Short mmCIF file of C-alpha atoms in Angstrom, two decimals:
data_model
loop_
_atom_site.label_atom_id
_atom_site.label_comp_id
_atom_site.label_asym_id
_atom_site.label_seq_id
_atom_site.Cartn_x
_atom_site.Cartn_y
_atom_site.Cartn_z
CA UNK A 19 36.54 109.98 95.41
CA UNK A 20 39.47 107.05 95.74
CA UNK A 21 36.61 104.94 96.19
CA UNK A 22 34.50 105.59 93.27
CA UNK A 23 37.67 105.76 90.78
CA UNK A 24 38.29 102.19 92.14
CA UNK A 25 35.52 100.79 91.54
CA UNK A 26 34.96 102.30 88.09
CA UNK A 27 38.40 100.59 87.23
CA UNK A 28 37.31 97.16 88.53
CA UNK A 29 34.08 97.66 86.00
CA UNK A 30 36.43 98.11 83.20
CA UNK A 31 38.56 95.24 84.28
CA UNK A 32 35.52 92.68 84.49
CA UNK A 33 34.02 94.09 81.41
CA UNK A 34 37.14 93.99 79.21
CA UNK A 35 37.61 90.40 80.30
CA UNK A 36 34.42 89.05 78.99
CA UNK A 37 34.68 90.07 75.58
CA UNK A 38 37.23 87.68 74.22
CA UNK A 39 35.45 85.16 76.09
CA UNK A 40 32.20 86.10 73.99
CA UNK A 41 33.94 85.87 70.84
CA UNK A 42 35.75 82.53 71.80
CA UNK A 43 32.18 81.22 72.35
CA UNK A 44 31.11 82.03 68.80
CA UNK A 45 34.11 80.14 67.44
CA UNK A 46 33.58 77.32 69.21
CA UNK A 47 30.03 77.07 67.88
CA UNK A 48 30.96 78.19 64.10
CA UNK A 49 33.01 74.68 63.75
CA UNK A 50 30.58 72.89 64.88
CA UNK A 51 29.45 71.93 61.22
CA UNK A 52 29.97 68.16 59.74
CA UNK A 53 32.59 68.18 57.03
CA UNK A 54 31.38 67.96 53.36
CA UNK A 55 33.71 65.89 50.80
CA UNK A 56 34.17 67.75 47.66
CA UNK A 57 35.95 64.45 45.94
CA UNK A 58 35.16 60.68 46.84
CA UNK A 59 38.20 59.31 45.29
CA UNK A 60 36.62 57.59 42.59
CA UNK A 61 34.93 60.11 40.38
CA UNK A 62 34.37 63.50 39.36
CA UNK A 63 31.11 64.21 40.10
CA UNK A 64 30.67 67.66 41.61
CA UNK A 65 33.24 69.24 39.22
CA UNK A 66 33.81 70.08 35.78
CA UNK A 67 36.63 71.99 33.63
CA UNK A 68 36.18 75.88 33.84
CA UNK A 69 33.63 77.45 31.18
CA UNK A 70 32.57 73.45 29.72
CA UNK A 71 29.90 71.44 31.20
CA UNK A 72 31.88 67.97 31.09
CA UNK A 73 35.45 67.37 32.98
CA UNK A 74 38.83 68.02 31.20
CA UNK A 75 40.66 64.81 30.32
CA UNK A 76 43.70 66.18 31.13
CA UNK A 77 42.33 64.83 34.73
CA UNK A 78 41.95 61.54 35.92
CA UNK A 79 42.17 59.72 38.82
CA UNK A 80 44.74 57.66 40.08
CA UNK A 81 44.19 55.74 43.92
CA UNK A 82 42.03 57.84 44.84
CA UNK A 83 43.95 60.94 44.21
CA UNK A 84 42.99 63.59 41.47
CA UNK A 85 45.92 63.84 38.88
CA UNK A 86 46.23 66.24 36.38
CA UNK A 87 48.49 65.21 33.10
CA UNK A 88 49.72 68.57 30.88
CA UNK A 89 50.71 66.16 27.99
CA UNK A 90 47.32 65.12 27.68
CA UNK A 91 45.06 66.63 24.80
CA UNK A 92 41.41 67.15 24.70
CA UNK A 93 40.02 65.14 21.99
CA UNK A 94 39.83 67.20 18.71
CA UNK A 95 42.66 69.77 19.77
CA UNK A 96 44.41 67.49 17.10
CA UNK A 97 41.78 67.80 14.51
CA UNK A 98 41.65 70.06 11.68
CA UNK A 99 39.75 67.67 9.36
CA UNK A 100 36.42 68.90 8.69
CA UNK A 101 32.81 66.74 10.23
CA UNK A 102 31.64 64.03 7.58
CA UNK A 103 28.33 62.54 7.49
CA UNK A 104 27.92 59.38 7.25
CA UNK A 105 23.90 59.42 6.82
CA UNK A 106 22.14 62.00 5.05
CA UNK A 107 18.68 61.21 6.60
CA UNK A 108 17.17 59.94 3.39
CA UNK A 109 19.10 57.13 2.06
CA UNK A 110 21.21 54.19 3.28
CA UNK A 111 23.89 55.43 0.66
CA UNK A 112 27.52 54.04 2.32
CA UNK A 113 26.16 51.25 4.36
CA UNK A 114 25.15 47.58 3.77
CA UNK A 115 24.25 44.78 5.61
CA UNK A 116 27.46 42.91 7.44
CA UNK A 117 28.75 40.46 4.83
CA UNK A 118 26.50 41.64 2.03
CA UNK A 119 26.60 43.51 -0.98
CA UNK A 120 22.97 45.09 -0.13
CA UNK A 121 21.12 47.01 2.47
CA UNK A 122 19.44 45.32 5.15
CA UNK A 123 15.36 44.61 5.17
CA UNK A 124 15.24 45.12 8.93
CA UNK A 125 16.22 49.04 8.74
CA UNK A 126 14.20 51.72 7.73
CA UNK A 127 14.57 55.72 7.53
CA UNK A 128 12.11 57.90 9.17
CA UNK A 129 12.04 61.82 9.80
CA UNK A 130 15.71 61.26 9.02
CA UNK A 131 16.25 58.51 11.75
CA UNK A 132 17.91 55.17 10.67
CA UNK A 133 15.57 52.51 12.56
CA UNK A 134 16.42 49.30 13.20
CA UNK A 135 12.95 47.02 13.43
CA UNK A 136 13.31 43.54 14.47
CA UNK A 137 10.13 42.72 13.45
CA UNK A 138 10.69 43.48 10.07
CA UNK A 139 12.73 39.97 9.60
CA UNK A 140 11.30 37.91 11.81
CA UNK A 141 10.39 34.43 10.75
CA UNK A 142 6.86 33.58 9.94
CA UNK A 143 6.70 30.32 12.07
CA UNK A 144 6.34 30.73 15.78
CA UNK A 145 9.00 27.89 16.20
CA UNK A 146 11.88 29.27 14.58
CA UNK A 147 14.15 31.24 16.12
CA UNK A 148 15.09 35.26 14.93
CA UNK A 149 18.84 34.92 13.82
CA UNK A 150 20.15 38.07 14.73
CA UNK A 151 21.98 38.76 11.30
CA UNK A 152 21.16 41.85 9.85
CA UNK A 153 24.22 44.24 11.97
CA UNK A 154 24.92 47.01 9.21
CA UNK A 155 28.61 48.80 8.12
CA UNK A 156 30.14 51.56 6.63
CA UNK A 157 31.14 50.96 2.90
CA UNK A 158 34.80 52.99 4.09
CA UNK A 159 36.97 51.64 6.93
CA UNK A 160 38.87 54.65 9.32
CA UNK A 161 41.77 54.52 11.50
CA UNK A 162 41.83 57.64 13.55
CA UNK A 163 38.57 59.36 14.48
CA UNK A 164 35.84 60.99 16.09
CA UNK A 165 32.72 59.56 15.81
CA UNK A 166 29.63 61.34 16.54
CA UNK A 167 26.14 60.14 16.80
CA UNK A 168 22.57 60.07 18.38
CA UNK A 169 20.81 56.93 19.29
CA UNK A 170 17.36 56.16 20.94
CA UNK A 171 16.94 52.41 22.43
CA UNK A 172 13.16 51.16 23.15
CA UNK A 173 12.43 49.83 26.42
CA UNK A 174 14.56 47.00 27.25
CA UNK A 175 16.48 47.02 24.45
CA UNK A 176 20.01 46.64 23.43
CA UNK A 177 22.39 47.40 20.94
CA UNK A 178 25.74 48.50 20.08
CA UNK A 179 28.32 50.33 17.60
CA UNK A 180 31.44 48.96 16.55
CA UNK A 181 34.51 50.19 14.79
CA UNK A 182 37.29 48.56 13.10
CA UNK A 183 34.88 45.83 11.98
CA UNK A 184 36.05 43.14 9.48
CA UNK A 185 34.02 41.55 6.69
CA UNK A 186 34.59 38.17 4.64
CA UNK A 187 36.29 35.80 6.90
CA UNK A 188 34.38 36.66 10.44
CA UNK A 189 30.66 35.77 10.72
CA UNK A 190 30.27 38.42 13.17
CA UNK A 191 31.31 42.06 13.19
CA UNK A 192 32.45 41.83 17.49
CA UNK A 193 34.96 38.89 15.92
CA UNK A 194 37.07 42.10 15.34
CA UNK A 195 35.48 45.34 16.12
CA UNK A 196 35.05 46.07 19.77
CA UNK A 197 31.77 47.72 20.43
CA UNK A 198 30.39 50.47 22.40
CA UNK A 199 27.33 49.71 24.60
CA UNK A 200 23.78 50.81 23.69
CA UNK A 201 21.47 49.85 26.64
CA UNK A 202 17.92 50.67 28.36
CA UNK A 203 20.24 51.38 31.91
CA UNK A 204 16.66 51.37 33.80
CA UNK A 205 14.87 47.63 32.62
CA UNK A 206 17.45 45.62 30.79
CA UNK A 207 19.13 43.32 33.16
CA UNK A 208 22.38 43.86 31.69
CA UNK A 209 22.39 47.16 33.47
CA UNK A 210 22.23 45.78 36.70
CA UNK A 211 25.81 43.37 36.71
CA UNK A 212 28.69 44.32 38.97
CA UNK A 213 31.23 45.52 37.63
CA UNK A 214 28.88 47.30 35.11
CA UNK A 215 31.05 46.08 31.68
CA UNK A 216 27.75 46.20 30.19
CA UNK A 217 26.12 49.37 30.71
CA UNK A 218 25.44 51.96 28.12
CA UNK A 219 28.08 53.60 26.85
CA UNK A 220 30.41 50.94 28.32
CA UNK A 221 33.25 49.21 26.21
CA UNK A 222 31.42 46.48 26.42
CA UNK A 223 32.42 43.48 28.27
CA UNK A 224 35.89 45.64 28.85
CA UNK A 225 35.65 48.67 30.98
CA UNK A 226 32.96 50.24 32.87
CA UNK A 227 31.51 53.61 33.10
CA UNK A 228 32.17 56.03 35.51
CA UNK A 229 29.02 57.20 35.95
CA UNK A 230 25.20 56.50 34.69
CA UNK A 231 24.36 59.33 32.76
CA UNK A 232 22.17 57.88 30.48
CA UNK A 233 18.83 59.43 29.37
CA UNK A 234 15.76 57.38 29.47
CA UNK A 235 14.78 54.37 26.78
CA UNK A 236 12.69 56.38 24.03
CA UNK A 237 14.88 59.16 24.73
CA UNK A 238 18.00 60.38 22.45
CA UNK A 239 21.87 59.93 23.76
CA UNK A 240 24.41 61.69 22.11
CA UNK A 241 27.68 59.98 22.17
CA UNK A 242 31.20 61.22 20.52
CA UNK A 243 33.71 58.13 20.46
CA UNK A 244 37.37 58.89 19.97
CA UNK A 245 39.59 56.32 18.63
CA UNK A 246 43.63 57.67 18.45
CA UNK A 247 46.23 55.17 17.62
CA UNK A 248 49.02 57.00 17.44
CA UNK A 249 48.41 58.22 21.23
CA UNK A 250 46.94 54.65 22.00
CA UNK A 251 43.95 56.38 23.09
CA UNK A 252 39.78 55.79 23.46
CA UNK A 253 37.42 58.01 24.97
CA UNK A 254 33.76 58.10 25.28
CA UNK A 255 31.42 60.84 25.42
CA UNK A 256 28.15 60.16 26.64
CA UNK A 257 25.81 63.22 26.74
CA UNK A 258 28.86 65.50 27.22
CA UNK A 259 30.27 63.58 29.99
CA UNK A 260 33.26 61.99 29.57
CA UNK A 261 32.83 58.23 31.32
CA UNK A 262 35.14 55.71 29.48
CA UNK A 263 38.58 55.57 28.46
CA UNK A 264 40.90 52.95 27.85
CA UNK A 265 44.30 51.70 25.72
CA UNK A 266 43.72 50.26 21.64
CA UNK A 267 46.83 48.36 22.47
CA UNK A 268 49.78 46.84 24.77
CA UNK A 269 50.09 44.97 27.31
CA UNK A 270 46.75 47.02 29.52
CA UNK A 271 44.77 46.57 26.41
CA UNK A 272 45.70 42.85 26.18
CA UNK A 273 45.36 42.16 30.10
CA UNK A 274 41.66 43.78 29.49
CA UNK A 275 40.85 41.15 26.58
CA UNK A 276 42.43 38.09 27.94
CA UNK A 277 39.91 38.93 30.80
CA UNK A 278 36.73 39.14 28.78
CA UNK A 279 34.51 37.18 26.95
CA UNK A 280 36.87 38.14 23.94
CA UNK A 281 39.53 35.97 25.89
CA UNK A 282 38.42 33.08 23.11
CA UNK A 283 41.97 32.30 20.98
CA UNK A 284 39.37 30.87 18.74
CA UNK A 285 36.48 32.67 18.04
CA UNK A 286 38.01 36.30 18.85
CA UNK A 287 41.48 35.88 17.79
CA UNK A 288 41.30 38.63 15.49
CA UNK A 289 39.35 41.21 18.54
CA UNK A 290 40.40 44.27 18.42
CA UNK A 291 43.60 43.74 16.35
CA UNK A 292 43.34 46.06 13.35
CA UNK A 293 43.34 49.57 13.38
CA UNK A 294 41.72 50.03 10.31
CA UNK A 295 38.17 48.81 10.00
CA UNK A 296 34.31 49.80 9.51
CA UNK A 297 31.90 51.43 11.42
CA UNK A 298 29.26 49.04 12.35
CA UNK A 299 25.57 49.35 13.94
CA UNK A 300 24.25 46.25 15.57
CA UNK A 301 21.05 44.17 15.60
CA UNK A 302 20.84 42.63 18.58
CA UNK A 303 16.70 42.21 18.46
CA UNK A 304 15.45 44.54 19.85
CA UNK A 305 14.56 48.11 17.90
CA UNK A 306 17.27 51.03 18.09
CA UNK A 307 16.97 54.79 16.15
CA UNK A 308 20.05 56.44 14.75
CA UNK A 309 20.33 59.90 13.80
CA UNK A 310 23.14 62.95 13.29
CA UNK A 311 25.97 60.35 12.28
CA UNK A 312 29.10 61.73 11.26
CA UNK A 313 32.44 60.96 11.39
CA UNK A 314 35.60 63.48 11.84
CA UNK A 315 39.58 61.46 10.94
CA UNK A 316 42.12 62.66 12.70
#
């Protein structure tokens, strides 16, 4: 009877010792997994702001660490004024060619789209070089804003909108208004320079995107660019996603000038010095659609 109570006891004993060595064996194998990054340091891809498709701006990112700033506003929290277009799909009425009195030859509206056709102004002999003239404005110049707009580049192509454009004196509207990048990311070869200064939706020549999110050439973009003096602020919105932003002046906006092709005391002395200007479209030769233009002041 001692005998067979003694051994029943060892049982237990050898039993209740190999359960926690069991369950340590499972541990050991549930960490064997690789570790997954959730942030790379340099962007925000993989996250956006609760409830929106696009990241807040409160957030940015600052050596490689994710900051979050409370005193920064979304763009239009500050805006009460009501959307104003600028194109009512059927006439070129508040626009005119860039140092004229009339409306470009090279444009055209179609199913409500302002077209730009190179073709339309080219020269008749094959020797002569297209001068690449006929860049349109606003009639009205705007300081604070929101600009909202859809474009549609054709394969290769390029193009760009400006604000705070100058007339009269300047032979070119980029002698004052910097420009936002329109751009075929997938042929033109503009796409394809390190850093990418002149990729669409970039501030051209300036500051890079963050990220390509570009649709297609023959496809439409959506952009919403928001110009702020009074916080020194620029964003841009391409297709919801927020990939540029950058100073309208002091010493960060005149470090990124001085460093550009805008660095010219001569030709560009006047870059990006007024805050009040026009809103410009750009011929730069190749054919680009506009549609859904309005503007909101803030």
């Amino acid at each position: 009877m001692k005998q067979t109570i003694l051994t029943t006891l060892i049982l237990l004993i050898i039993s209740c010792n190999q359960v926690p060595k069991k369950k340590e064996n499972q541990t050991e194998q549930s960490v064997k997994g690789e570790w997954i990054s959730l942030f790379d340091g340099k962007s925000f891809d993989g996250w956006h702001q609760f409830n929106k498709n696009k990241m807040s701006t409160a957030r940015k990112i600052v050596d490689g660490a994710m900051v979050f700033d409370p005193n920064k506003k979304e763009p239009n929290s500050d805006s009460q004024a009501e959307w104003v277009s600028l194109f009512d799909g059927k006439t070129f009425d508040g626009w005119h060619q860039f140092n004229k009195s009339e409306m470009s030859p090279s444009w055209y509206i179609k199913n409500g789209e302002m077209i730009f056709d190179p073709k339309l102004s080219r020269e008749k002999s094959l020797f002569s070089k297209r001068k690449q003239v006929h860049n349109i404005v606003t009639e009205r110049e705007f300081k604070n804003f929101e600009l909202s707009l859809e474009w549609k580049i054709s394969k290769k192509g390029n193009s760009g909108i400006f604000w705070a454009v100058k007339e009269g004196d300047y032979k070119k509207p980029y002698q004052t208004g910097p420009e936002i990048q329109i751009l075929d990311n997938k042929r033109h070869k503009d796409a394809f320079i390190n850093p990418k200064f002149h990729q669409a939706g970039a501030l051209y020549d300036l500051v890079q995107p963050t990220s390509d999110v570009c649709n297609p050439a023959g496809e439409w973009n959506h952009v919403l660019i928001y110009i702020n003096h009074n916080s020194n602020e620029g964003i841009v919105r391409l297709n919801d996603f927020e990939i540029v932003s950058f100073p309208l002046s002091g010493p960060e906006w005149d470090s990124l000038v001085s460093n550009s092709k805008f660095g010219d005391d001569v030709e560009f002395k006047d870059f990006g010095k007024f805050k009040t200007g026009k809103i410009g479209l750009q011929d730069h030769g190749d054919m680009v659609s506009f549609r859904n233009i309005k503007i909101r002041e803030l």
